[in-house]
XYZ file of C-alpha atoms in Angstrom:
591
model
C -39.565 -116.544 201.404
C -42.419 -118.774 202.435
C -41.912 -122.521 202.227
C -43.603 -123.949 199.148
C -45.278 -126.677 201.177
C -46.809 -124.254 203.637
C -44.610 -125.173 206.610
C -44.811 -122.438 209.215
C -41.757 -120.283 209.838
C -41.814 -121.321 213.495
C -41.525 -124.976 212.491
C -38.647 -124.008 210.242
C -37.001 -122.564 213.345
C -36.965 -125.715 215.709
C -57.479 -102.914 220.280
C -57.125 -100.709 217.237
C -59.562 -99.485 214.612
C -59.370 -97.469 211.413
C -61.259 -94.193 211.542
C -61.521 -92.475 208.198
C -58.177 -93.936 207.223
C -56.512 -92.697 210.418
C -55.397 -94.841 213.305
C -56.724 -94.647 216.828
C -56.464 -96.921 219.838
C -59.542 -98.740 220.601
C -21.230 -95.407 195.748
C -21.203 -96.776 199.168
C -19.895 -94.569 201.957
C -16.746 -95.938 203.551
C -17.729 -95.339 207.174
C -21.236 -96.493 208.085
C -21.282 -94.578 211.346
C -20.372 -91.336 209.622
C -22.524 -91.950 206.575
C -25.724 -92.690 208.457
C -25.617 -90.822 211.744
C -28.851 -88.830 211.620
C -29.194 -86.370 214.447
C -31.897 -85.760 217.009
C -33.627 -82.437 217.261
C -30.981 -81.297 219.748
C -28.203 -81.959 217.235
C -26.737 -84.990 218.998
C -26.230 -88.199 217.001
C -29.257 -90.469 217.071
C -27.018 -93.536 216.899
C -23.356 -93.963 217.722
C -20.788 -96.624 218.451
C -19.890 -96.984 222.116
C -18.927 -99.415 224.838
C -21.173 -101.964 226.463
C -21.118 -99.919 229.648
C -22.199 -96.799 227.743
C -25.114 -98.800 226.366
C -26.072 -100.096 229.804
C -25.098 -103.627 228.829
C -22.828 -106.258 230.378
C -19.707 -106.834 228.241
C -19.361 -110.556 228.970
C -22.501 -111.716 227.160
C -21.658 -109.527 224.153
C -18.288 -111.256 223.877
C -20.067 -114.586 224.145
C -22.501 -113.483 221.430
C -19.587 -113.196 219.013
C -18.071 -116.495 220.149
C -21.396 -118.265 219.695
C -21.826 -116.768 216.226
C -18.326 -117.812 215.190
C -19.086 -121.393 216.206
C -21.696 -121.550 213.435
C -18.981 -120.875 210.859
C -18.000 -124.496 211.519
C -20.127 -127.573 210.831
C -23.338 -127.254 212.819
C -23.785 -130.146 212.777
C -22.789 -131.123 209.208
C -22.293 -127.856 207.350
C -21.633 -124.275 208.413
C -24.883 -122.401 209.045
C -23.483 -119.452 207.095
C -20.284 -118.514 205.322
C -20.210 -115.328 207.349
C -22.278 -112.739 209.141
C -22.406 -109.203 210.451
C -23.623 -108.851 214.030
C -24.919 -105.637 215.541
C -26.352 -105.120 219.006
C -27.254 -101.997 220.884
C -29.317 -100.372 223.546
C -30.593 -96.849 223.664
C -28.634 -94.806 221.146
C -25.422 -96.796 221.561
C -24.310 -99.597 219.252
C -22.163 -101.666 221.588
C -21.358 -104.468 219.147
C -20.760 -104.245 215.397
C -18.760 -107.243 214.300
C -18.190 -108.943 210.923
C -17.228 -112.619 210.919
C -16.427 -115.087 208.153
C -16.731 -114.509 204.424
C -19.150 -112.478 202.336
C -18.122 -114.357 199.193
C -16.513 -117.776 199.512
C -18.060 -120.238 197.047
C -18.414 -119.978 193.293
C -20.629 -123.076 193.006
C -22.181 -126.025 194.801
C -21.263 -129.635 193.921
C -24.408 -131.657 194.548
C -22.704 -135.024 193.972
C -20.259 -134.510 196.835
C -22.436 -132.036 198.783
C -19.549 -129.599 198.961
C -18.976 -126.003 198.038
C -16.560 -125.136 195.244
C -14.538 -122.250 196.632
C -13.266 -119.234 194.772
C -9.470 -118.913 194.742
C -8.358 -117.201 197.957
C -7.595 -113.921 196.175
C -11.197 -113.751 194.918
C -12.874 -114.480 198.227
C -14.220 -111.473 200.099
C -14.352 -111.265 203.908
C -17.302 -109.757 205.719
C -17.047 -106.088 206.660
C -19.149 -103.902 208.919
C -20.776 -102.343 205.854
C -21.356 -105.531 203.848
C -24.742 -105.329 202.147
C -27.151 -108.271 202.357
C -30.201 -109.471 200.506
C -32.676 -109.134 203.386
C -35.217 -111.576 201.919
C -38.406 -111.447 204.021
C -37.126 -108.690 206.298
C -38.185 -106.642 203.251
C -41.768 -107.199 204.410
C -41.184 -104.731 207.239
C -40.467 -101.930 204.785
C -43.637 -102.694 202.828
C -45.580 -102.714 206.076
C -44.171 -99.354 207.183
C -45.102 -97.878 203.802
C -48.618 -99.230 204.207
C -49.024 -97.780 207.692
C -47.829 -94.422 206.360
C -50.632 -94.483 203.792
C -53.109 -95.432 206.511
C -51.992 -92.364 208.447
C -52.576 -90.209 205.367
C -56.051 -91.597 204.756
C -55.293 -93.259 201.429
C -55.776 -96.740 202.874
C -58.094 -97.937 205.629
C -56.984 -100.775 207.836
C -60.318 -102.592 207.776
C -61.135 -101.840 204.147
C -61.401 -104.746 201.690
C -58.410 -105.021 199.400
C -60.879 -105.287 196.527
C -62.054 -101.737 197.241
C -58.688 -100.590 195.901
C -58.046 -103.422 193.444
C -61.419 -104.729 192.163
C -59.809 -107.677 190.352
C -58.384 -108.874 193.675
C -61.872 -109.885 194.764
C -61.925 -112.895 192.453
C -62.020 -116.471 193.736
C -63.684 -115.591 197.042
C -61.222 -112.903 198.197
C -63.768 -110.084 198.396
C -63.661 -110.011 202.209
C -59.868 -109.911 202.623
C -58.861 -106.635 204.297
C -55.658 -104.641 204.553
C -55.319 -105.846 208.142
C -55.530 -109.461 206.999
C -52.594 -108.856 204.661
C -50.498 -107.183 207.353
C -51.143 -109.926 209.919
C -51.053 -112.981 207.621
C -54.650 -113.908 208.330
C -55.992 -113.461 204.786
C -56.295 -117.167 204.032
C -53.685 -117.128 201.251
C -51.559 -120.241 201.030
C -47.888 -119.707 201.762
C -46.496 -119.444 198.252
C -47.104 -119.956 194.529
C -44.463 -120.013 191.729
C -45.183 -116.678 190.101
C -41.872 -116.953 188.252
C -43.411 -119.530 185.903
C -45.742 -116.883 184.444
C -44.093 -115.291 181.378
C -45.049 -111.641 181.923
C -45.450 -109.267 184.829
C -49.122 -108.828 184.034
C -49.713 -112.571 184.112
C -47.981 -112.846 187.477
C -50.327 -110.215 188.885
C -53.304 -112.015 187.403
C -52.233 -115.199 189.174
C -52.418 -113.340 192.479
C -55.859 -112.028 191.576
C -57.030 -115.492 190.509
C -55.630 -117.290 193.557
C -58.299 -118.868 195.771
C -57.928 -118.870 199.526
C -56.934 -121.869 201.611
C -59.503 -120.806 204.230
C -61.870 -117.970 205.100
C -60.204 -114.640 205.962
C -59.572 -114.045 209.642
C -60.000 -117.657 210.731
C -56.375 -118.803 210.835
C -52.806 -117.586 210.707
C -50.863 -118.659 207.613
C -47.651 -116.879 206.726
C -47.745 -116.019 203.024
C -45.620 -113.999 200.624
C -48.793 -113.289 198.666
C -50.018 -111.007 201.426
C -47.176 -108.549 200.970
C -47.180 -108.852 197.195
C -50.855 -107.898 197.300
C -50.073 -105.008 199.636
C -47.442 -103.825 197.155
C -50.105 -103.697 194.447
C -52.373 -101.656 196.706
C -49.599 -99.206 197.574
C -48.585 -98.709 193.984
C -52.217 -98.168 192.979
C -53.109 -95.592 195.634
C -49.842 -93.627 195.400
C -49.078 -93.878 191.701
C -45.472 -94.718 192.587
C -43.505 -97.939 192.332
C -42.553 -99.662 195.537
C -38.851 -98.931 195.095
C -39.612 -95.230 194.686
C -41.797 -95.280 197.796
C -39.035 -96.965 199.762
C -36.519 -94.331 198.727
C -38.732 -91.280 199.133
C -40.613 -92.272 202.288
C -38.058 -94.237 204.347
C -34.449 -94.437 203.228
C -33.850 -90.826 202.157
C -35.504 -89.286 205.246
C -33.564 -91.604 207.557
C -30.244 -91.328 205.725
C -30.200 -95.063 204.983
C -27.813 -94.820 202.043
C -27.154 -98.539 201.695
C -30.772 -99.691 201.589
C -32.574 -100.168 198.287
C -33.997 -102.562 195.749
C -31.816 -103.654 192.804
C -28.396 -102.432 193.957
C -26.180 -101.165 191.124
C -23.325 -103.248 189.745
C -20.817 -100.967 191.500
C -22.059 -102.301 194.839
C -21.329 -105.950 194.017
C -17.908 -106.160 195.756
C -19.626 -105.031 198.963
C -22.578 -107.471 198.734
C -22.713 -110.897 200.372
C -23.274 -113.672 197.854
C -26.170 -116.068 198.235
C -26.894 -119.321 196.407
C -25.739 -121.348 193.430
C -29.342 -121.369 192.235
C -30.132 -124.384 190.084
C -32.951 -126.839 189.819
C -34.148 -128.876 191.646
C -33.441 -126.950 194.857
C -34.120 -123.610 193.210
C -37.044 -122.732 190.993
C -34.731 -121.117 188.447
C -31.343 -121.931 186.919
C -29.321 -118.794 187.633
C -25.930 -119.962 188.871
C -24.302 -118.006 191.688
C -26.682 -115.265 192.824
C -24.602 -112.296 193.871
C -25.837 -108.726 193.808
C -29.322 -109.743 192.645
C -32.281 -110.802 194.745
C -32.262 -114.472 195.707
C -36.025 -115.036 195.939
C -37.308 -116.442 192.651
C -40.629 -114.614 192.687
C -39.042 -111.280 193.557
C -36.466 -111.809 190.804
C -39.201 -112.509 188.279
C -41.002 -109.327 189.364
C -37.983 -107.267 188.369
C -36.325 -107.328 191.781
C -38.976 -105.085 193.347
C -41.509 -106.975 195.444
C -43.472 -106.462 198.619
C -42.226 -109.662 200.203
C -38.515 -109.657 199.266
C -35.876 -107.755 197.336
C -34.577 -105.076 199.720
C -30.807 -104.952 200.222
C -29.298 -103.270 203.276
C -26.505 -103.392 205.834
C -26.431 -103.715 209.595
C -25.989 -100.020 210.383
C -28.914 -98.953 208.233
C -31.123 -101.526 209.940
C -29.961 -100.209 213.308
C -31.070 -96.738 212.216
C -34.481 -98.151 211.322
C -34.659 -99.987 214.652
C -33.781 -96.850 216.602
C -36.362 -94.857 214.649
C -39.121 -97.285 215.533
C -38.066 -97.569 219.175
C -38.176 -93.755 219.274
C -41.766 -93.712 218.070
C -41.135 -93.179 214.360
C -38.738 -90.244 214.507
C -35.046 -89.937 213.711
C -33.428 -86.562 214.136
C -35.678 -83.992 212.541
C -37.374 -86.557 210.302
C -40.538 -88.392 211.260
C -41.671 -91.352 209.154
C -44.501 -92.562 211.426
C -46.605 -91.224 214.257
C -45.988 -92.789 217.678
C -49.476 -94.317 217.731
C -48.764 -95.995 214.404
C -45.559 -97.537 215.719
C -47.548 -98.683 218.732
C -49.873 -100.596 216.428
C -46.914 -102.307 214.788
C -45.938 -103.558 218.267
C -49.504 -104.523 219.299
C -50.836 -108.058 218.816
C -53.731 -108.236 216.359
C -53.724 -112.045 216.348
C -54.999 -112.682 219.860
C -57.268 -115.368 218.419
C -54.184 -117.329 217.318
C -51.903 -117.827 220.355
C -48.339 -118.479 219.312
C -48.753 -116.466 216.116
C -48.708 -112.998 217.660
C -48.461 -110.291 215.042
C -48.594 -106.528 214.884
C -49.019 -104.574 211.671
C -46.234 -106.161 209.649
C -44.077 -107.161 212.616
C -43.999 -110.565 214.256
C -44.213 -110.470 218.038
C -43.083 -112.753 220.880
C -41.400 -115.430 218.737
C -38.864 -117.359 220.799
C -37.858 -119.444 217.755
C -35.626 -116.608 216.568
C -35.964 -113.869 219.217
C -34.740 -116.241 221.908
C -34.679 -114.669 225.358
C -35.321 -111.221 223.850
C -38.904 -112.337 223.214
C -41.593 -110.491 225.130
C -45.216 -109.806 224.165
C -43.993 -106.498 222.697
C -40.730 -107.638 221.130
C -41.055 -107.122 217.382
C -39.033 -108.446 214.495
C -38.719 -110.492 211.356
C -36.393 -112.967 209.698
C -35.310 -113.540 206.112
C -34.714 -116.809 204.269
C -31.177 -115.774 203.295
C -30.147 -115.782 206.974
C -31.171 -112.344 208.199
C -33.024 -111.101 211.274
C -34.021 -107.878 213.002
C -35.303 -107.860 216.603
C -36.506 -104.832 218.617
C -37.311 -105.026 222.324
C -39.103 -101.901 223.565
C -39.121 -103.204 227.146
C -35.321 -102.885 227.373
C -34.827 -100.382 224.507
C -32.476 -102.859 222.841
C -32.082 -104.012 219.245
C -30.323 -106.832 217.427
C -29.321 -107.252 213.785
C -28.043 -110.615 212.543
C -27.161 -110.654 208.848
C -25.824 -113.946 207.517
C -25.455 -115.483 204.063
C -26.855 -118.840 205.131
C -27.877 -119.984 201.634
C -24.285 -119.636 200.389
C -23.541 -121.931 198.604
C -26.893 -123.752 198.868
C -30.063 -123.472 200.960
C -29.978 -127.098 202.124
C -26.889 -126.497 204.262
C -28.810 -124.341 206.694
C -31.428 -125.654 209.074
C -33.304 -124.061 211.920
C -32.554 -120.689 213.458
C -29.955 -121.518 216.096
C -27.512 -118.629 215.393
C -30.307 -116.076 215.657
C -31.520 -117.591 218.910
C -28.004 -117.734 220.356
C -27.364 -114.079 219.518
C -30.691 -112.964 220.956
C -30.109 -114.964 224.128
C -26.784 -113.267 224.719
C -28.122 -109.774 224.080
C -30.972 -110.454 226.511
C -28.413 -111.751 229.008
C -26.388 -108.558 228.530
C -29.259 -106.444 229.881
C -28.593 -106.504 233.644
C -31.218 -107.372 236.228
C -30.527 -105.372 239.371
C -31.019 -107.242 242.664
C -34.157 -106.296 244.535
C -32.813 -105.976 248.076
C -29.059 -106.251 248.166
C -25.944 -106.459 246.102
C -26.618 -109.920 244.685
C -29.561 -112.158 243.816
C -29.926 -115.829 242.943
C -30.106 -116.480 239.169
C -31.414 -119.673 237.585
C -29.292 -119.482 234.447
C -30.534 -119.658 230.865
C -29.492 -123.113 229.683
C -31.787 -125.272 227.566
C -32.723 -128.776 228.718
C -31.643 -127.843 232.239
C -32.787 -128.327 235.804
C -31.743 -125.999 238.624
C -32.735 -126.095 242.281
C -32.337 -123.630 245.148
C -33.201 -125.217 248.504
C -33.574 -123.813 252.008
C -32.350 -125.927 254.943
C -34.846 -128.124 256.783
C -37.067 -126.005 259.034
C -39.480 -126.821 261.833
C -42.866 -125.486 260.736
C -44.915 -127.931 262.809
C -46.466 -125.350 265.164
C -48.110 -122.148 264.034
C -48.321 -120.702 260.540
C -44.994 -120.283 258.764
C -44.759 -117.945 255.820
C -42.148 -117.669 253.106
C -41.455 -114.282 251.545
C -38.997 -113.151 248.895
C -38.660 -111.056 245.765
C -39.200 -112.945 242.520
C -38.362 -112.035 238.907
C -39.119 -114.389 236.048
C -39.354 -114.487 232.285
C -39.540 -117.919 230.702
C -40.670 -119.527 227.486
C -44.391 -119.827 228.297
C -45.472 -123.263 229.583
C -42.343 -124.986 228.240
C -40.036 -123.587 230.947
C -41.413 -123.501 234.494
C -40.358 -122.237 237.910
C -41.879 -124.267 240.767
C -41.988 -123.620 244.510
C -42.252 -126.966 246.279
C -41.699 -128.572 249.661
C -40.794 -131.960 251.094
C -41.606 -133.284 254.563
C -39.734 -136.573 254.111
C -36.197 -135.451 253.393
C -36.665 -134.978 249.665
C -38.215 -138.329 248.788
C -41.444 -136.694 247.635
C -42.239 -133.102 246.766
C -45.487 -131.155 246.730
C -46.141 -127.766 245.107
C -46.541 -124.783 247.418
C -49.145 -122.231 246.259
C -47.968 -118.637 246.426
C -49.075 -115.097 245.675
C -47.120 -112.415 243.825
C -47.644 -108.690 243.547
C -45.825 -106.394 241.153
C -45.195 -102.732 242.026
C -48.455 -100.839 241.787
C -50.333 -103.973 240.804
C -52.851 -106.327 242.318
C -52.083 -109.670 243.900
C -51.855 -112.665 241.569
C -52.439 -116.173 242.888
C -50.320 -119.110 241.724
C -52.377 -122.035 243.078
C -50.192 -124.656 241.397
C -47.020 -123.178 242.874
C -45.655 -122.350 239.421
C -44.571 -119.297 237.484
C -44.062 -119.315 233.714
C -44.097 -116.906 230.815
C -43.932 -113.123 230.911
C -44.050 -111.247 234.208
C -43.155 -107.770 232.992
C -39.457 -108.155 233.775
C -39.916 -106.444 237.121
C -39.502 -107.727 240.657
C -42.595 -109.128 242.369
C -43.127 -109.503 246.111
C -43.967 -113.119 246.911
C -45.638 -114.684 249.925
C -46.512 -118.332 250.580
C -47.974 -120.213 253.515
C -45.867 -123.287 254.184
C -47.101 -126.759 255.209
C -46.635 -127.809 258.831
C -43.817 -130.348 259.316
C -40.956 -130.833 261.801
C -38.299 -130.913 259.043
C -39.738 -129.133 256.028
C -37.463 -128.479 253.055
C -38.565 -125.763 250.656
C -36.968 -125.222 247.264
C -37.273 -123.456 243.956
C -36.971 -125.777 240.949
C -36.463 -124.341 237.459
C -36.716 -126.599 234.394
C -36.317 -125.794 230.714
C -37.022 -127.767 227.564
C -34.464 -128.432 224.843
C -35.531 -125.680 222.439
C -35.746 -122.076 223.629
C -35.428 -120.162 226.869
C -36.485 -116.856 228.325
C -34.351 -114.557 230.414
C -34.645 -116.926 233.377
C -35.596 -116.414 237.023
C -34.173 -114.466 239.954
C -34.879 -114.884 243.675
C -33.797 -112.399 246.329
C -34.321 -111.877 250.058
C -35.579 -115.325 251.069
C -37.170 -115.292 254.511
C -39.342 -117.679 256.549
C -41.233 -116.343 259.563
C -43.520 -117.919 262.123
C -45.250 -115.172 263.980
C -42.528 -112.769 265.052
C -39.849 -115.413 264.901
C -37.617 -115.720 261.843
C -36.875 -119.331 261.037
C -34.686 -118.355 258.091
C -33.363 -115.048 256.791
C -31.070 -114.901 253.783
C -29.775 -111.541 255.020
C -28.069 -113.380 257.896
C -24.751 -114.816 256.650
C -25.132 -118.000 258.643
C -28.534 -118.679 257.077
C -27.390 -117.747 253.591
C -24.548 -120.267 253.882
C -27.097 -123.026 254.458
C -28.814 -122.548 251.102
C -28.108 -125.378 248.677
C -27.898 -124.288 245.037
C -27.602 -126.611 242.043
C -27.541 -124.674 238.786
C -28.376 -121.370 240.497
C -25.687 -118.747 241.032
C -25.301 -115.401 242.763
C -25.324 -112.464 240.386
C -24.747 -108.770 240.951
C -26.600 -107.554 237.854
């Protein structure tokens, strides 16, 4: 769901070409694991439950992930963020965490006078289960996008073709230059949202989309809009002659064995579905009472429950199957739904002109506001207004599903995206970073609004050229969180940055003239060298600072050494020297 006032989803959370239509680079099963365990070509399960160790993950952060999530069942700060959630985290083909918390159905109504939820009697409340089904809200957009990329592969749609070439009426009101790519990357110029549910018939709702004028010229700005995916739905249904729900079933869910993913779930599913909102005006566009088993989004509801932007229901295991399929290049077992090059385009930024709004075909990229420390330039995902999120990190082959009913009993209780960020931070933390040169390395930590320093003892660098060397690993929220190498010649009263140079394996040297490192470094170790100022008692330190919002995976330093000619002034490998390091906020970690 897009915000009616056009607020960006990030604020709510505080080269390729088409060639001839092809792409080229320039009743519910009881056991989800058994029901949806598609096999690889060699007959082994494509996805299975296993331990953290089997997944190549650290168990401690996964335990903390659950503890953090459970904290949001309590007032945070005034109301619970959700009544309950299902958490799933994995790496490779192993799901190392699959945990339900809280309640799938707790409230029968919302009392606006007292701002409280009216609970069902205890015997009518339903706890979360591993296979609880959720209204995915805008995570549905990913399915529409995959269906569109499939049709691009088959030559029925061209990425750079005008939408009006498939739907002539779409070209009204200055939309003749909007392309399929603009829809997939939210650069069409559509405003965020319009109340289609006020139109009395389906045909009139479609006409409102056709008649809608743009807020700005196509391709000149990023503006997240539900209308993009509703328009894409109309294109798909036109070129295939099939409804979107049929396309979803025939092209994605049946091939992948996703038996709990569909539009308009039947009434028999209701006891297994998480409830959403007591939908009444003025906070909702429609007076519907408790929404449970039907789509929450008003526009999707008015479109019959089948819409390009919302309406898909699913559970955590099915989404893990989808995640694994995409991380494996579009294949699951003996079924392929996309070519590898198509998946690559979904994980490639098309919005380089709009820094901060990175977007592949359908997937958002590099969004710390809900991906937390999992965010990299190739980390792909999406969130949903009901409290859902899917995050895929190809760099670590890891995936995260957070499904919460955060609009239960009312949407105003939830604010921001803190539970998603907390879960993503812990999964990122669970991926170990192996020390570069020994058994342990210095780690900066991942706390927000923090300051950590790692200082060498005072050294005499007054004669000759002294050089610092070490191995450095960093991944921070770009610009907001910074690692600084600095020195003091007056006992720490004043500090000056020390320029340094880094080189990644197989790469060229990169200069850091301001003595700082921030953002994405590839999550690999870099060799660092720096020429130190001349002083009789020079103190050199690393200082890591983070802002109050989001963090990356942090920074690691290993093998600190200072040499002057052939003489070693400091060598961390020597126990006596290592004992002289002063660490505040940094800790030794084995990885």
